[in-house]
Coordinates of C-alpha atoms and ligand atoms in Angstrom, one line a residue:
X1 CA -18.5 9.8 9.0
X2 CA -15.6 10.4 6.8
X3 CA -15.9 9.7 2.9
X4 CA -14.1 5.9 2.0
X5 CA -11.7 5.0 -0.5
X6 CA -12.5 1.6 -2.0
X7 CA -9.5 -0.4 -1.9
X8 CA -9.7 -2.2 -4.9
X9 CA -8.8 -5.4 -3.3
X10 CA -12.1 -7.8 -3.3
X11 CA -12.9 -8.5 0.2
X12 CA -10.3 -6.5 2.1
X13 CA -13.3 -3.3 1.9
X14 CA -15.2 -5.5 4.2
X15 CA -12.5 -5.4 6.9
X16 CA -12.0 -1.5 6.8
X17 CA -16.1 -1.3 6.4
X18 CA -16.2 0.3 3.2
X19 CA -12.6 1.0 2.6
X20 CA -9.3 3.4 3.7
X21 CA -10.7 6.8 5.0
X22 CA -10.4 9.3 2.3
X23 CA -7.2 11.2 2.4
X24 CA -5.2 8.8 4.9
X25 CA -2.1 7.8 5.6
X26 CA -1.4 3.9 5.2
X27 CA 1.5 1.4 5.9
X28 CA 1.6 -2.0 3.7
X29 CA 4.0 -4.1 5.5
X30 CA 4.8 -7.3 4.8
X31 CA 8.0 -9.8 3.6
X32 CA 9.6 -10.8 0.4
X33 CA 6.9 -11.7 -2.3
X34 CA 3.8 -11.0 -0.2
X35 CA 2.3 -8.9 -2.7
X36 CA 3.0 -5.2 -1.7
X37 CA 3.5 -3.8 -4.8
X38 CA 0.8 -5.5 -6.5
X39 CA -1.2 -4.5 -3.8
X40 CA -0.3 -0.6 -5.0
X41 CA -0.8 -1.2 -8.5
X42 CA -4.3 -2.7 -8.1
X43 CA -5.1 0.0 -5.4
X44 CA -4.2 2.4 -8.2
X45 CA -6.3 0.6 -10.7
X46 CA -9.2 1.0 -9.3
X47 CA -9.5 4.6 -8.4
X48 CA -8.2 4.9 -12.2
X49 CA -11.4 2.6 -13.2
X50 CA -13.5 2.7 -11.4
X51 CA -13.8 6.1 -9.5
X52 CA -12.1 8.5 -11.4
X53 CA -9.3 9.0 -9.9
X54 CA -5.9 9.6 -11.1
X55 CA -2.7 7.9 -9.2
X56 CA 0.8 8.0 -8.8
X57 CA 3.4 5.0 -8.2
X58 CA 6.8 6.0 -7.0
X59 CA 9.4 3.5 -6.9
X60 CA 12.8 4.0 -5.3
X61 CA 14.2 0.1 -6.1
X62 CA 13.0 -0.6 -9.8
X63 CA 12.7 1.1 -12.6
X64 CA 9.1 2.0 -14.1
X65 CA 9.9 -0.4 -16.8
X66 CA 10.4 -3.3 -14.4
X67 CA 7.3 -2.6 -12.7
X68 CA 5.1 -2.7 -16.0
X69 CA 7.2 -5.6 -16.8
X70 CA 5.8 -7.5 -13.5
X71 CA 2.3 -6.1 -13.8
X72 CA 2.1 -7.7 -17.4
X73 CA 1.3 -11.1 -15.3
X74 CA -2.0 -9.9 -14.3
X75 CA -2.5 -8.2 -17.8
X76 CA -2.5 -4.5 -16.5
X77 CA -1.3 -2.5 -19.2
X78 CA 0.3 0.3 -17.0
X79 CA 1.9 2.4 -20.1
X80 CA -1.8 2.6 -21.6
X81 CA -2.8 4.4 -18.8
X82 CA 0.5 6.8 -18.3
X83 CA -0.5 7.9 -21.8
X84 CA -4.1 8.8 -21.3
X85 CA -2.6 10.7 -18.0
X86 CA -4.4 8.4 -15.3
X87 CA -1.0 7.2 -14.0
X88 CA 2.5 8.1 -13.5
X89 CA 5.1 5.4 -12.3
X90 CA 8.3 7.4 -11.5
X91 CA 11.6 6.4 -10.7
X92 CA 13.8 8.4 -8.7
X93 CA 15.7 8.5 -5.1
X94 CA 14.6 8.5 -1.6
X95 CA 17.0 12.0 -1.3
X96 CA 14.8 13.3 -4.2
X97 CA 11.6 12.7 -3.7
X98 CA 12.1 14.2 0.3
X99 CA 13.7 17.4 -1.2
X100 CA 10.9 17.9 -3.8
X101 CA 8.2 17.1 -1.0
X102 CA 9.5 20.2 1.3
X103 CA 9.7 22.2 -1.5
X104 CA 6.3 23.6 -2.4
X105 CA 5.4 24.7 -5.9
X106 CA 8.3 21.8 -6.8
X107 CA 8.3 18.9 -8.8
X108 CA 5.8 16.8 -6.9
X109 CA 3.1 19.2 -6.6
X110 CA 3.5 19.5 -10.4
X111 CA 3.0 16.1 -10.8
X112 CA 0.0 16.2 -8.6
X113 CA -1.7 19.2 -10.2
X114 CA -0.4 18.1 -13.5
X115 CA -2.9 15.0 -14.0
X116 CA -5.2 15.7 -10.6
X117 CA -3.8 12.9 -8.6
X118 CA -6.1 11.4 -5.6
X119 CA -4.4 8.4 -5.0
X120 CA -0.4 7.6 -4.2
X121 CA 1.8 4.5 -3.5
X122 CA 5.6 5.0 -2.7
X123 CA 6.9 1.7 -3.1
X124 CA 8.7 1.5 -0.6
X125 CA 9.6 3.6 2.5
X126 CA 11.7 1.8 4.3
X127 CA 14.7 3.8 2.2
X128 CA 12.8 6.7 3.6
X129 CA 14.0 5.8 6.9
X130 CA 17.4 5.4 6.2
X131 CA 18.1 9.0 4.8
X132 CA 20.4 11.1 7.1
X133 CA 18.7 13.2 9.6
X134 CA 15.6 12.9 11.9
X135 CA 13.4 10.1 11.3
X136 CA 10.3 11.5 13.3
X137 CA 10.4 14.2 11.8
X138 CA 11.1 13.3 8.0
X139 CA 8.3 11.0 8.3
X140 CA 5.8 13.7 10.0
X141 CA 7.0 16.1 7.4
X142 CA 6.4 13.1 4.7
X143 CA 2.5 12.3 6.3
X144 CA 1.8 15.9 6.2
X145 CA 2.3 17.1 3.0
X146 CA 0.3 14.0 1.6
X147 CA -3.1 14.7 3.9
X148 CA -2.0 18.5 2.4
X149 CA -3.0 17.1 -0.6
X150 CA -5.7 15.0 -0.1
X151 CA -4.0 12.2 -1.3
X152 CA -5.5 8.8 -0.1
X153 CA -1.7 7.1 0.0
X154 CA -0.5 3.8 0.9
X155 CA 3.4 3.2 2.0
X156 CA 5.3 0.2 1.1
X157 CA 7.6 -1.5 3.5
X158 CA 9.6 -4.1 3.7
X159 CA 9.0 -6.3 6.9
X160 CA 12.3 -8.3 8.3
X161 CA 11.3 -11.5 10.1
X162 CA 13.1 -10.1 13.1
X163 CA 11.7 -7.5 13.5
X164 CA 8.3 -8.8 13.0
X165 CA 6.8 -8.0 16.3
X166 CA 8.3 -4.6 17.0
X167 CA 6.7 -1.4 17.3
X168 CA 8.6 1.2 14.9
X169 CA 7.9 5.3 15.1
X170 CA 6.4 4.7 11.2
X171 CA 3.5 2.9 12.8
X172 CA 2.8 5.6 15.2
X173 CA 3.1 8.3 12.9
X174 CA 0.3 7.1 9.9
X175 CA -3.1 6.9 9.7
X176 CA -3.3 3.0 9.0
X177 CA -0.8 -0.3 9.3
X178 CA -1.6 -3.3 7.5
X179 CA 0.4 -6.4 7.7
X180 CA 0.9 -9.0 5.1
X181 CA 2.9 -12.2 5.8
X182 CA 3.0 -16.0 4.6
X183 CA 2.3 -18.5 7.5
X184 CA 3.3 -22.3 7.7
X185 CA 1.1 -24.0 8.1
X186 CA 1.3 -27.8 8.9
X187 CA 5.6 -28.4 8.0
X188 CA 5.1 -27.7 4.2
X189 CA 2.1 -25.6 3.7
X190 CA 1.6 -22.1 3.5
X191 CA -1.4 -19.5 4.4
X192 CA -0.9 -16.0 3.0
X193 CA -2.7 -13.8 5.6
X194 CA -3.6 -9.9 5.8
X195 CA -4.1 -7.7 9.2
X196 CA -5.4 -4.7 10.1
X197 CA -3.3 -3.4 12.9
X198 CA -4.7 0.5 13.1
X199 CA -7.1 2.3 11.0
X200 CA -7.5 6.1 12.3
X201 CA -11.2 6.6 11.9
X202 CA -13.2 3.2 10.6
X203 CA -13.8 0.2 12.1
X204 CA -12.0 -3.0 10.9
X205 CA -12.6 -6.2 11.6
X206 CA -9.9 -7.6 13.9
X207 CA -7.5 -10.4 13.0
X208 CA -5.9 -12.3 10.3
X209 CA -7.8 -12.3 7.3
X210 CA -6.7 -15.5 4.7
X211 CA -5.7 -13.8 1.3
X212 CA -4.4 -15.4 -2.4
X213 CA -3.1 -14.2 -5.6
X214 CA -4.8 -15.1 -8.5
X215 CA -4.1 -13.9 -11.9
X216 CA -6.0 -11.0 -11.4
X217 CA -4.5 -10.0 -8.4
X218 CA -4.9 -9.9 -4.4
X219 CA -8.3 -10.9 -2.8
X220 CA -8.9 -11.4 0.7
X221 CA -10.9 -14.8 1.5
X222 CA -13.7 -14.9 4.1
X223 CA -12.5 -16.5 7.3
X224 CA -13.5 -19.8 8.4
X225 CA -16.7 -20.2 10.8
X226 CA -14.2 -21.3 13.3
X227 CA -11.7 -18.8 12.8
X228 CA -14.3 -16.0 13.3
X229 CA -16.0 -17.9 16.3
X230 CA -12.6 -18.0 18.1
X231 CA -11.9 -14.4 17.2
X232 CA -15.4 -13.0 18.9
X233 CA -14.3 -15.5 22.0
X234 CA -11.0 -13.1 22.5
Ligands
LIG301 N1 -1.4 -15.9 -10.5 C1 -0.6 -16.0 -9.5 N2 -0.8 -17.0 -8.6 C2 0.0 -17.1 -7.5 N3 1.0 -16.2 -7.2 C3 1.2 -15.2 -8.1 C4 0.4 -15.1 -9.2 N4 0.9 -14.0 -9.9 C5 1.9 -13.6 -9.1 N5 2.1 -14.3 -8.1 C6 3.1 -14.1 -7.0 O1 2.8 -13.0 -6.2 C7 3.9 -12.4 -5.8 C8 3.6 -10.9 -5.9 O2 4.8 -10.2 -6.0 P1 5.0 -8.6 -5.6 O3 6.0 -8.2 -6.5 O4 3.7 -7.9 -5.6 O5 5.4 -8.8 -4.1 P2 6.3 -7.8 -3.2 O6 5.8 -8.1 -1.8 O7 6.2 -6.5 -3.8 O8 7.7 -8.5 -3.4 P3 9.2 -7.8 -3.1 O9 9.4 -7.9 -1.6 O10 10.1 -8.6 -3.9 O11 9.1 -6.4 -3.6 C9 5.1 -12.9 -6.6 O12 5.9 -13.6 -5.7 C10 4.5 -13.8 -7.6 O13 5.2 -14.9 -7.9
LIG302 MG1 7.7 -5.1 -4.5

């Protein structure tokens, strides 16, 4: 069976069965303030901690100070890290980082050999999609030269309530699509949830999984007996 990459997010290993195949391809999806790119940050922060393994966070929106800025409300110190060359949060444009990804020997393989880089979050690529030419094939192009690397990488997007229930070529063309969205929930009350749609490779276990934030981050709750009685009915 292929080697796991523990997500870092308590509870969500249990749905893939150990965690993201090594070296996949994955899509976070999800709305406005449904914790993607904390999700990318912890994700990071473990493989920094805990396995040793060094990551990179690209952000096309904000700039790296913003994002150490936001992180500073779950007390990750993100510029600690940069300096001990665990991390890199980089700024830069969809156009740039596309032309630097077809271009071997170029500025993100550096970056990669530079501080042996495992683990990657682009944050997000729904720009990706929006650059002129072919789509397919940017985003094949894009897959393939992070599985070159080996990177384990997951791919923020932003999710549009209409569109919520279509099909898009991104989520045919990587390894894994997970779906995070805020549910009402009797007129005023609100249920964050988390999905596995596709996994290439591992088991998951199959529905909407309950998850918070806390002050230390995203953790994905145990579903009720109920919930996972009506789930082995369908
Ligand atoms: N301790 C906490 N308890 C509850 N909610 C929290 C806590 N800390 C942060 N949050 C909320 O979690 C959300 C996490 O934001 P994050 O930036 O990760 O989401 P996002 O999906 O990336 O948003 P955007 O679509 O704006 O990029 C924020 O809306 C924040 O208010
Ligand atoms: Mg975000």
């Amino acid at each position: 069976m292929r080697q796991k990459t523990v997500s870092g997010i308590p509870g969500l290993d249990n749905v893939l069965f150990g965690g993201l195949p090594q070296g996949s391809t994955t899509i976070v999806e999800g709305g406005p303030g449904t914790g993607k790119t904390t999700f990318g940050i912890q994700f990071l922060l473990e493989g920094i901690r805990k396995h040793n393994e060094p990551g990179i966070f690209i952000t096309f929106e904000e700039f790296p100070e913003q994002i150490y800025e936001d992180m500073r409300l779950f007390n990750w110190d993100l510029r600690k890290l940069e300096q001990e060359n665990k991390l890199r949060v980089v700024g830069l444009s969809p156009e740039i980082l596309m032309d630097q990804i077809v271009n071997p020997g170029g500025l993100f393989e550096e970056m990669i050999k530079e501080i042996d880089c495992k683990r990657i979050v682009i944050d997000s690529i729904s720009l990706i999609k929006y650059l002129n030419g072919n789509e397919r094939k940017m985003l094949y192009t894009f897959r393939n030269v992070l599985r070159k690397h080996g990177l384990t990488s997951i791919l923020l997007q932003e999710q549009s309530a209409l569109k919520s229930e279509t099909a898009s070529v991104e989520h045919f063309v990587f390894d894994g699509y997970i779906r995070l969205a805020i549910k009402v929930r009797f007129y005023t009350l609100r249920k964050r949830t988390i999905e596995v749609l596709k996994m290439r490779g591992t088991r998951v276990a199959d529905g909407e999984h309950p998850y918070r934030i806390l002050d230390n981050g995203l953790y994905v709750q145990k579903r009720s007996l109920l919930s996972r009685f009506m789930q082995s009915l369908v």
